[in-house]
CSV table of C-alpha atoms in Angstrom, one decimal:
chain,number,residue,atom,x,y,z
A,1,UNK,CA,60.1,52.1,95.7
A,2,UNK,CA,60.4,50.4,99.0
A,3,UNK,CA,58.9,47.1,99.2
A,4,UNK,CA,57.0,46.2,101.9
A,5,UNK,CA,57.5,43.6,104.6
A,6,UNK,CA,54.6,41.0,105.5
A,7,UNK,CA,53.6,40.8,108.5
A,8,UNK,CA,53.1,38.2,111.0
A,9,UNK,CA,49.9,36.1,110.7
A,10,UNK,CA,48.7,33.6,113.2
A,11,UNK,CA,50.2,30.6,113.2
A,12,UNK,CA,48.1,27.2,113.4
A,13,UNK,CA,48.7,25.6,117.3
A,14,UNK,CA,49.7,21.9,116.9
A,15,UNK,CA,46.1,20.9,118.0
A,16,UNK,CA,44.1,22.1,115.1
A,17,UNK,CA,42.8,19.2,112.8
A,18,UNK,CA,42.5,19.5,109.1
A,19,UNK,CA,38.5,18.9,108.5
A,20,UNK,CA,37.6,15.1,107.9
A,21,UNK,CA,36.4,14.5,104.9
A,22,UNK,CA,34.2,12.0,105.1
A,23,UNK,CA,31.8,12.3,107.4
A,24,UNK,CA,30.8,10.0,110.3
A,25,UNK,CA,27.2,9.4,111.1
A,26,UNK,CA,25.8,11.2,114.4
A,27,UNK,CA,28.1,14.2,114.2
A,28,UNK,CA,26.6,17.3,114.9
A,29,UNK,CA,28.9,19.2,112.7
A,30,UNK,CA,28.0,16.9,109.8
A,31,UNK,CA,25.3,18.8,107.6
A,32,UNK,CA,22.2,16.6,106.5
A,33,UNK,CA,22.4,14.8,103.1
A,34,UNK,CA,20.3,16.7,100.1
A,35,UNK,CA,18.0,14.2,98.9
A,36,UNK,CA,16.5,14.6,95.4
A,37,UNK,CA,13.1,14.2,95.2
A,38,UNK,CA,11.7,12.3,92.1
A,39,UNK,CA,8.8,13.5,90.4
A,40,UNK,CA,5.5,11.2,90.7
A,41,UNK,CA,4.3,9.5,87.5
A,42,UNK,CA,1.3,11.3,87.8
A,43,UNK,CA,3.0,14.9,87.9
A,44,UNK,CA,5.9,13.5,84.8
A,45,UNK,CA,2.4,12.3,82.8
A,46,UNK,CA,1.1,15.4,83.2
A,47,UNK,CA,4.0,17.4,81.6
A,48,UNK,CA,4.3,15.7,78.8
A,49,UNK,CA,0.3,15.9,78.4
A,50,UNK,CA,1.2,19.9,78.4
A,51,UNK,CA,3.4,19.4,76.0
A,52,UNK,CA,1.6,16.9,73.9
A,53,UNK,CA,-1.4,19.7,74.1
A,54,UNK,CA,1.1,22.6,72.8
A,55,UNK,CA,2.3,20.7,70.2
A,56,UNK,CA,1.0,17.2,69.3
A,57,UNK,CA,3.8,16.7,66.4
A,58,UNK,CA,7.5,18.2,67.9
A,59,UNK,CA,10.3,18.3,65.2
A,60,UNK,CA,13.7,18.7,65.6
A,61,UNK,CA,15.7,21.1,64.1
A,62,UNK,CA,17.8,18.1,62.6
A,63,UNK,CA,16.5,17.0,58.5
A,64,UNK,CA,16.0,13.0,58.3
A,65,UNK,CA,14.1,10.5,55.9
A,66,UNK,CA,13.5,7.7,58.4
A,67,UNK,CA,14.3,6.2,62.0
A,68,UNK,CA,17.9,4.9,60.9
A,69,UNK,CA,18.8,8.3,59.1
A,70,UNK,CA,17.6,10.5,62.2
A,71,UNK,CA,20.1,8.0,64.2
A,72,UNK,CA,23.1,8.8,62.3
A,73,UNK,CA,21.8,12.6,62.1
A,74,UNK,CA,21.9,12.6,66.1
A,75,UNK,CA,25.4,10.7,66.2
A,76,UNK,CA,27.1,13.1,63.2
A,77,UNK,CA,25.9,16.5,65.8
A,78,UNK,CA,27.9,15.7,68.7
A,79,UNK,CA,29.9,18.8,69.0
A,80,UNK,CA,28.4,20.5,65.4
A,81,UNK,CA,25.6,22.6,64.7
A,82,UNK,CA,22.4,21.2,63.4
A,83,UNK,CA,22.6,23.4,60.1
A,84,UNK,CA,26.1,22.0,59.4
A,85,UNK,CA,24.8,18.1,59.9
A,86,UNK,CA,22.0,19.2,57.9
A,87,UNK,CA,24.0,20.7,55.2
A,88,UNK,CA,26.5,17.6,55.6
A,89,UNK,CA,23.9,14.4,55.4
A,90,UNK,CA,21.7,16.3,52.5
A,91,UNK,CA,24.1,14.4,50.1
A,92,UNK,CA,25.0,11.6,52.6
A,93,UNK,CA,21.2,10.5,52.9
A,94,UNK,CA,20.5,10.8,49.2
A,95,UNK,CA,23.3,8.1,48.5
A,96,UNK,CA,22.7,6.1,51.3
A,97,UNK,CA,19.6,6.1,53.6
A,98,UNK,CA,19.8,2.2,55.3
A,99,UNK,CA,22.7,0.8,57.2
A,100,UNK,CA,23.1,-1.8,54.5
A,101,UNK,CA,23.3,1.0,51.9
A,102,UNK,CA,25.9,3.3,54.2
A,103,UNK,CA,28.2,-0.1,54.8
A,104,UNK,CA,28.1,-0.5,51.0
A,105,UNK,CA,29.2,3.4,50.4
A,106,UNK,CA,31.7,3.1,52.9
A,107,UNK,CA,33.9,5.3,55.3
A,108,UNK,CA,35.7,7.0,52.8
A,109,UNK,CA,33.0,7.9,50.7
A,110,UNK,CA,31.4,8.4,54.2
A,111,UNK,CA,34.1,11.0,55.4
A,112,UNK,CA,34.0,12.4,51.6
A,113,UNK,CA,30.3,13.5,52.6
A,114,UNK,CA,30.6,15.2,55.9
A,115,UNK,CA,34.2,16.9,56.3
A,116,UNK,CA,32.2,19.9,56.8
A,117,UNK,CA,31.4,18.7,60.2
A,118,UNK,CA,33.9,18.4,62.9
A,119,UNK,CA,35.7,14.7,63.9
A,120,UNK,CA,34.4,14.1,60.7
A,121,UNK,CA,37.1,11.0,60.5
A,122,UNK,CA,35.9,9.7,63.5
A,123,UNK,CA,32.1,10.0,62.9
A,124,UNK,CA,32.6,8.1,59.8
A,125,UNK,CA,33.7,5.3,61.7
A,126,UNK,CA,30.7,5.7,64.2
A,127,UNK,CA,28.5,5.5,61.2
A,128,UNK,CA,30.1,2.7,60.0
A,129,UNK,CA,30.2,0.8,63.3
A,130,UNK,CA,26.5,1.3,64.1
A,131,UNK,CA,25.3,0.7,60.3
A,132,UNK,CA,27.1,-2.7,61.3
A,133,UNK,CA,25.5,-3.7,64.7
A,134,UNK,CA,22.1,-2.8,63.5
A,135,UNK,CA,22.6,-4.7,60.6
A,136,UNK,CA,24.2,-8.3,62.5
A,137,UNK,CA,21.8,-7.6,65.4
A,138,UNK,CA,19.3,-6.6,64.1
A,139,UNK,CA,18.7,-7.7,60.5
């Protein structure tokens, strides 16, 4: 089969300029920023009284037993689903439900209780790390 030559296209002349890209103020042919308009407090109050009004008591999909075990919850379902955390920190929470109880439990032991989740190794260490801070920061 014969193959077909290309064909000629224009060729750029010597005086055309690749675009600029940054653009200089007073141009004509630069296009008006966008600006983003924030919401009023009034309007962003109003929302969340909607919301308040539809329901007064939201719950996450994620299971917790207190503030520090929703935490770690939140920071073991980056990249998981929220039934597989849940199914993960079921046993984790039951053995350790402060920071001072999961630094006493561990990493291993830690790892040993969510390897169903993804980057379970490196969770473990999260979990470790912020069990830690709150602890030496906090109290």
């Amino acid at each position: 089969m014969p193959v077909a030559k290309p064909t000629k296209s224009a060729k750029p002349t010597k005086s055309a300029k690749p675009a600029k890209l940054t653009a200089k103020p007073g141009n004509p042919k630069t296009k008006p920023e966008k600006r983003i308009q924030t919401p009023n407090r009034l309007a962003v109050a109003e929302v969340f009284r909607r919301f308040y009004v539809a329901d007064p008591e939201p719950k996450g999909e994620l299971d917790y037993v207190n503030a520090y075990t929703l935490l770690v919850a939140v920071v073991l379902s980056a990249q998981s689903t929220d039934v597989g955390v849940n199914k993960a920190t079921k046993g984790l929470f039951a053995a350790a439900d402060t920071p001072q109880k999961m630094v006493l439990l561990g990493a291993e032991r830690i790892r040993d209780h969510i390897k169903t989740i993804g980057l379970f190794r490196t969770k473990a260490k999260h979990v470790m790390a912020l069990s830690d801070i709150l602890i030496r920061d906090f109290g």
